[in-house]
Every structure is written in structure tokens, then in C-alpha cells.
PDB file of C-alpha atoms in Angstrom:
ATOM      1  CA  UNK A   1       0.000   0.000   0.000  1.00 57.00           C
ATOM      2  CA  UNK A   2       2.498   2.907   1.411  1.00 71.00           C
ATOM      3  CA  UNK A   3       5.168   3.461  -0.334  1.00 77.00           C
ATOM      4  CA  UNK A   4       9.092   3.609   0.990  1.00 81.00           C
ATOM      5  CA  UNK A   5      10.990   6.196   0.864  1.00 79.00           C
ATOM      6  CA  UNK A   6      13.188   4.336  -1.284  1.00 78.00           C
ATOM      7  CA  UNK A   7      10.429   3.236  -3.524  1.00 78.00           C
ATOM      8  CA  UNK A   8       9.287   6.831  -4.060  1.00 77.00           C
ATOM      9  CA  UNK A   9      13.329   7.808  -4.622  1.00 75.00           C
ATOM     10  CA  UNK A  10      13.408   5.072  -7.753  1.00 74.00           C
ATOM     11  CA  UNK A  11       9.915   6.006  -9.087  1.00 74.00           C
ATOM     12  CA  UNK A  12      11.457   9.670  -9.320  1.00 72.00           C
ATOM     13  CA  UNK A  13      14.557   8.561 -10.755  1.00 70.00           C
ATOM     14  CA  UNK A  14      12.448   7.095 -13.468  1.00 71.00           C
ATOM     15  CA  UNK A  15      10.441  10.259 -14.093  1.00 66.00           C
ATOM     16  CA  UNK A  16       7.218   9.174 -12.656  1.00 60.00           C
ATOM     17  CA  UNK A  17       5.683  11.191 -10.194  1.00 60.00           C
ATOM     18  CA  UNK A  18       4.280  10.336  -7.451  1.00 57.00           C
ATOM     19  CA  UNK A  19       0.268  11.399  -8.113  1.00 63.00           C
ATOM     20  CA  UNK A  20      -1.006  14.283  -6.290  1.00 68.00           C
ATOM     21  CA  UNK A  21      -4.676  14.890  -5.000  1.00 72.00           C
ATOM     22  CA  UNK A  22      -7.042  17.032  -7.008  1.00 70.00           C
ATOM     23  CA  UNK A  23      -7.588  20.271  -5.489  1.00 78.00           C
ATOM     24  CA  UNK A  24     -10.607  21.329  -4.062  1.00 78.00           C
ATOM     25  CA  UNK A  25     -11.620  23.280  -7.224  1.00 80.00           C
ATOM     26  CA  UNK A  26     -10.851  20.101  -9.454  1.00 82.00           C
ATOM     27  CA  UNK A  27     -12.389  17.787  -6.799  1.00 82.00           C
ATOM     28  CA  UNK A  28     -15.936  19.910  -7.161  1.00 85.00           C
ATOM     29  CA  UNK A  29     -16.139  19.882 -11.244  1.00 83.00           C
ATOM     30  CA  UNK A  30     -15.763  16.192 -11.027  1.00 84.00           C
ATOM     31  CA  UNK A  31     -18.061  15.761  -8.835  1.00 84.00           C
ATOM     32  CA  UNK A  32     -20.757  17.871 -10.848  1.00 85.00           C
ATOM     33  CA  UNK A  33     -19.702  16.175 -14.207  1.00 85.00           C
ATOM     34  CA  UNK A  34     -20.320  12.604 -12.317  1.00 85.00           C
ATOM     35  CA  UNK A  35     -23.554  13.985 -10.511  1.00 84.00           C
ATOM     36  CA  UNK A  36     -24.575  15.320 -14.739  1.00 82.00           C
ATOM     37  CA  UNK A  37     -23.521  11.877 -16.312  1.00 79.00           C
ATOM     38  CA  UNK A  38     -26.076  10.044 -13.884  1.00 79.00           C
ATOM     39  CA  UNK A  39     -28.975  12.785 -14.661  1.00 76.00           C
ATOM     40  CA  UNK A  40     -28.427  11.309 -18.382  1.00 68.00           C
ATOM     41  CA  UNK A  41     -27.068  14.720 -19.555  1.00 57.00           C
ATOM     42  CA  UNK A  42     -24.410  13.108 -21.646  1.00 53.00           C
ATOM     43  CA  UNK A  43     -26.136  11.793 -24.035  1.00 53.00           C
ATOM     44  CA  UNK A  44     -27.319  13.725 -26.423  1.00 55.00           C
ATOM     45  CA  UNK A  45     -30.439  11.888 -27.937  1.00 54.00           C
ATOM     46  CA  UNK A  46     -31.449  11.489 -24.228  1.00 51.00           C
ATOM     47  CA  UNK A  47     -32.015  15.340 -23.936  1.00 50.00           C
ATOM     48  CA  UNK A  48     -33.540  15.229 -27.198  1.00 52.00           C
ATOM     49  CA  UNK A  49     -36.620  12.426 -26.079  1.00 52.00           C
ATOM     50  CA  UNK A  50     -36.528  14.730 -22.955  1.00 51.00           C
ATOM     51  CA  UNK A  51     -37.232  17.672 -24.573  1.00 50.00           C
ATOM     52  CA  UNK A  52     -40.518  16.155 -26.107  1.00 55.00           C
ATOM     53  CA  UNK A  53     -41.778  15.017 -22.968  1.00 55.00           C
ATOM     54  CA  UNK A  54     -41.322  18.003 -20.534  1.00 64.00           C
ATOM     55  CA  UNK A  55     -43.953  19.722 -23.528  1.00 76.00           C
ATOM     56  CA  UNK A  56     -47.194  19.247 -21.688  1.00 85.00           C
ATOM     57  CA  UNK A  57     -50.018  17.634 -24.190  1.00 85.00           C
ATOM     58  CA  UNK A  58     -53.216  18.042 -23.867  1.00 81.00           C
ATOM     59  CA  UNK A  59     -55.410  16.555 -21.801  1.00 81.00           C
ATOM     60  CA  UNK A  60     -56.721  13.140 -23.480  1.00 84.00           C
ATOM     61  CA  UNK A  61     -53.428  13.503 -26.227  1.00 90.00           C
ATOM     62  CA  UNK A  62     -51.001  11.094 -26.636  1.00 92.00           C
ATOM     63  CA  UNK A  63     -48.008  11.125 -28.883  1.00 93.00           C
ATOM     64  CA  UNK A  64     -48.236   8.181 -31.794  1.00 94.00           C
ATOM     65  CA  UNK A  65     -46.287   4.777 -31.269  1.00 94.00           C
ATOM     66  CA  UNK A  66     -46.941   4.160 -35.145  1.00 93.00           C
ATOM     67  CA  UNK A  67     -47.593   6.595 -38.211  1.00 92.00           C
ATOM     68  CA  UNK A  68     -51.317   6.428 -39.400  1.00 92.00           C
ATOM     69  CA  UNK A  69     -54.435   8.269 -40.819  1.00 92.00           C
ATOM     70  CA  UNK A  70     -56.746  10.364 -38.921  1.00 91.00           C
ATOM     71  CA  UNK A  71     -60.550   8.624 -39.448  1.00 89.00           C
ATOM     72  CA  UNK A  72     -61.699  12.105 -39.893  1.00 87.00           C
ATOM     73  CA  UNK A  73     -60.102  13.687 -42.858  1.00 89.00           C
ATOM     74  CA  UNK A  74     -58.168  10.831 -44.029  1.00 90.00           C
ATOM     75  CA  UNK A  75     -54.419  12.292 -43.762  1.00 92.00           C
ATOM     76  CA  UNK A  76     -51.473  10.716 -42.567  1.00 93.00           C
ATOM     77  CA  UNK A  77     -49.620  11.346 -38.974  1.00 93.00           C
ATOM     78  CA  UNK A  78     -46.437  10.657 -38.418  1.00 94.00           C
ATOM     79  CA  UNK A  79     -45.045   8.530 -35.446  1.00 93.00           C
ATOM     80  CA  UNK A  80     -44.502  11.261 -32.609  1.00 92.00           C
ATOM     81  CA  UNK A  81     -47.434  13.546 -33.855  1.00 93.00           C
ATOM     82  CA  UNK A  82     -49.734  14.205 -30.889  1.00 93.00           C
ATOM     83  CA  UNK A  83     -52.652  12.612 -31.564  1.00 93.00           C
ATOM     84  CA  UNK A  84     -56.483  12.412 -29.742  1.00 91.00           C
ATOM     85  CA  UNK A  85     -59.044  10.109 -29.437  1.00 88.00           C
ATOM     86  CA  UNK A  86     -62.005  10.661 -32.856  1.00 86.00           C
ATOM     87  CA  UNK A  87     -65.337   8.885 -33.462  1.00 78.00           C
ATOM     88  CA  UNK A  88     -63.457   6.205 -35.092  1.00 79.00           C
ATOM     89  CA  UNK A  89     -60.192   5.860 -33.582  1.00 88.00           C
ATOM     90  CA  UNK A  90     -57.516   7.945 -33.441  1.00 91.00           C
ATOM     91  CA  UNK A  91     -56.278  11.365 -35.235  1.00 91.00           C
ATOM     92  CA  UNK A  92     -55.295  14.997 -34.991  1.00 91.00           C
ATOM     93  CA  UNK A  93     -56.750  17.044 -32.413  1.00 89.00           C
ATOM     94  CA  UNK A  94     -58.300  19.412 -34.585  1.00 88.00           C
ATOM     95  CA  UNK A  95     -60.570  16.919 -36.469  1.00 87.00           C
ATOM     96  CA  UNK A  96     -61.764  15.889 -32.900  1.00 85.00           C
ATOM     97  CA  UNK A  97     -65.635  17.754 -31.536  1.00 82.00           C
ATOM     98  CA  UNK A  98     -64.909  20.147 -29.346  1.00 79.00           C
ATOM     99  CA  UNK A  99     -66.177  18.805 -25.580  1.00 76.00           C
ATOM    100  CA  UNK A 100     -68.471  20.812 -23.986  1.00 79.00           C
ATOM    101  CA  UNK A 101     -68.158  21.866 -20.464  1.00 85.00           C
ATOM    102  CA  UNK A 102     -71.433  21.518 -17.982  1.00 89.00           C
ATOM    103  CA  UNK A 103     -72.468  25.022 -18.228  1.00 91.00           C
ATOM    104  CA  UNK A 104     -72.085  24.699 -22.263  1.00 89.00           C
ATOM    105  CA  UNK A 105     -74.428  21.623 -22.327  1.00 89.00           C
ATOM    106  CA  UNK A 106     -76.862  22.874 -19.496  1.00 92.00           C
ATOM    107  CA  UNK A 107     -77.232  26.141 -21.363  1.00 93.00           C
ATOM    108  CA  UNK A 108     -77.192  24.438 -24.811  1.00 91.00           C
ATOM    109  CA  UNK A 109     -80.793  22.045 -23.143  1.00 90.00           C
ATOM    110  CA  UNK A 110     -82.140  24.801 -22.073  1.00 88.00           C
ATOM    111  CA  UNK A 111     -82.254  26.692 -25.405  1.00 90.00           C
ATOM    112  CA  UNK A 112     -83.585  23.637 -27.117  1.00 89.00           C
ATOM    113  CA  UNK A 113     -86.580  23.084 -24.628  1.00 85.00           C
ATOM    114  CA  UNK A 114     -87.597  27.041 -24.803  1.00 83.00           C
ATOM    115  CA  UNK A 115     -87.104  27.049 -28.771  1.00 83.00           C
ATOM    116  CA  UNK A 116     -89.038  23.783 -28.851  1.00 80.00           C
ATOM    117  CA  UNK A 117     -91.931  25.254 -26.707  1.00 75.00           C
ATOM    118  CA  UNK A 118     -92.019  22.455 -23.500  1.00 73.00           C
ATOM    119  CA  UNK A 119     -90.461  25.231 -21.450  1.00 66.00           C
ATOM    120  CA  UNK A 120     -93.939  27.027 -21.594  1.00 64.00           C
ATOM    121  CA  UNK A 121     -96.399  23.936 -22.413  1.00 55.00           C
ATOM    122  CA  UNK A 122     -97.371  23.058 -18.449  1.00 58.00           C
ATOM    123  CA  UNK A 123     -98.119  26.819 -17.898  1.00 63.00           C
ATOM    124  CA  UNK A 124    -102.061  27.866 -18.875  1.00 65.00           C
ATOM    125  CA  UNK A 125    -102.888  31.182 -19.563  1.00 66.00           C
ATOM    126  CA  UNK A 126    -103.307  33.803 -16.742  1.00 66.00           C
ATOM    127  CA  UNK A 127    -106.984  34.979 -15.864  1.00 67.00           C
ATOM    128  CA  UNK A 128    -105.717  38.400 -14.443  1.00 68.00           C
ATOM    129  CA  UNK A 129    -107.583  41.372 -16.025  1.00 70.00           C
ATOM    130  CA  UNK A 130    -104.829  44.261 -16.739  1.00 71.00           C
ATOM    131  CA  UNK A 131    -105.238  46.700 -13.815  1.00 72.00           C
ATOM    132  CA  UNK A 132    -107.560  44.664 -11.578  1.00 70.00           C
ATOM    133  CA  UNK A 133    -107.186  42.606  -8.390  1.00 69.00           C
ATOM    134  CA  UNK A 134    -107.135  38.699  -7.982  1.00 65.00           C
ATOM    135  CA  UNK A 135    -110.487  38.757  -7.038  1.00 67.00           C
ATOM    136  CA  UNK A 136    -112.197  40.778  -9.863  1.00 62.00           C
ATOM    137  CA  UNK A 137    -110.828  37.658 -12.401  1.00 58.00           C
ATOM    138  CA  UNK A 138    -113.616  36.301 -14.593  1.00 61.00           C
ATOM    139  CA  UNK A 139    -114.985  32.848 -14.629  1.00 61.00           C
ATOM    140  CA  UNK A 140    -112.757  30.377 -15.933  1.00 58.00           C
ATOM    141  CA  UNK A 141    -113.782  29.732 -19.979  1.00 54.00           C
TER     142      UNK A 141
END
């Protein structure tokens, strides 16, 4: 293990040196170039497959294993595209319906059932004279 003085005296002779310790400077970049090797920063496709997947996708989106056509308007994606779920299968967001939030839809019912008329059908026809009291109503017809 140690070395003898006489050991170190014929290693010099020789022209090797005995090696020295890193300074504290040195000791601190290796440590960070270690500490980025095991994050997977040296490798260069690795940061590019990172890249893709830190970009947040929308909800219900994937990215495609395979290349294929969008049931909708019949065009090709490429593998990687983000892709949603269509009436038939899969394709490009855009060629998806638009979801409707519960407001949309409750206001969208509503509209139908006034438009339709069954928003007013249980309601009969008020027997109030203009300007007159409950009491002065006529006779039912």
C-alpha cells in the first residue's frame, strides 16, 4: 500500500511522479460532471426524447407509437405527432368535436326546450284582467 521512501526515490529517478490529489476546485467539477452523467445529460439523444416530454399535451393527447391516418379527414400522422381520441379511432386534435363543459351543455338544453316550446307547455294562460285585483278575475272559460 504505502510506499518507501526508497520506492518513491526510484519512481522519481524514473520520471514518474508520485500522483497528487485534485484540489478542491478540481475535486468539485468532477463531482458535478459525475452527478450530470447520472442525470443522463451526456447523451445527447437522451435530452432530445426529454425535450418532447417536458412539452405538456393536452389533456386526453397522446403522442403516436406508429404513423397512421386520422378517421376524420383521411391524412397521414407521423409517429410522434400528438394525436387524440375521434369517433373512429384515433387522429389529430383538430378533427376531434370540441367537448363541452357543464355550463355549455346545461345552457345548450335549455335553449332547445324554450325554442321547442315544453319550457312554456305546463303553464295555462293567466286569468288576471290588466289593472284589476285577484279577485275581480272572470270565470274560468
Amino acid at each position: 500500500m504505502g510506499q518507501t521512501p526508497a520506492q518513491k526515490a526510484a519512481k522519481a529517478a524514473r520520471g514518474q511522479q508520485p500522483k497528487k490529489r485534485p484540489g478542491k476546485a478540481q475535486r468539485e467539477a468532477i463531482k458535478r460532471a459525475q452527478a450530470a452523467k447520472k442525470a443522463g445529460g451526456g447523451k445527447p439523444a437522451a435530452k432530445k426524447t426529454a425535450a418532447k416530454k417536458a412539452v405538456p399535451l393536452p389533456r386526453g393527447s397522446l403522442r403516436a407509437r406508429y404513423g397512421g391516418t386520422c378517421p376524420a379527414c383521411f391524412k397521414d400522422y407521423a409517429q410522434g405527432e400528438v394525436i387524440t381520441k375521434v369517433a373512429d379511432g384515433w387522429g389529430h386534435p383538430g378533427c376531434a368535436p370540441r367537448q363541452l363543459s357543464a355550463a355549455e351543455r346545461e345552457f345548450a338544453r335549455n335553449k332547445a326546450r324554450i325554442e321547442s316550446g315544453e319550457a312554456f307547455r305546463g303553464q295555462k294562460p293567466s286569468d288576471w284582467r290588466l289593472g284589476s285585483s285577484p279577485s275581480s278575475t272572470r270565470p274560468a272559460r
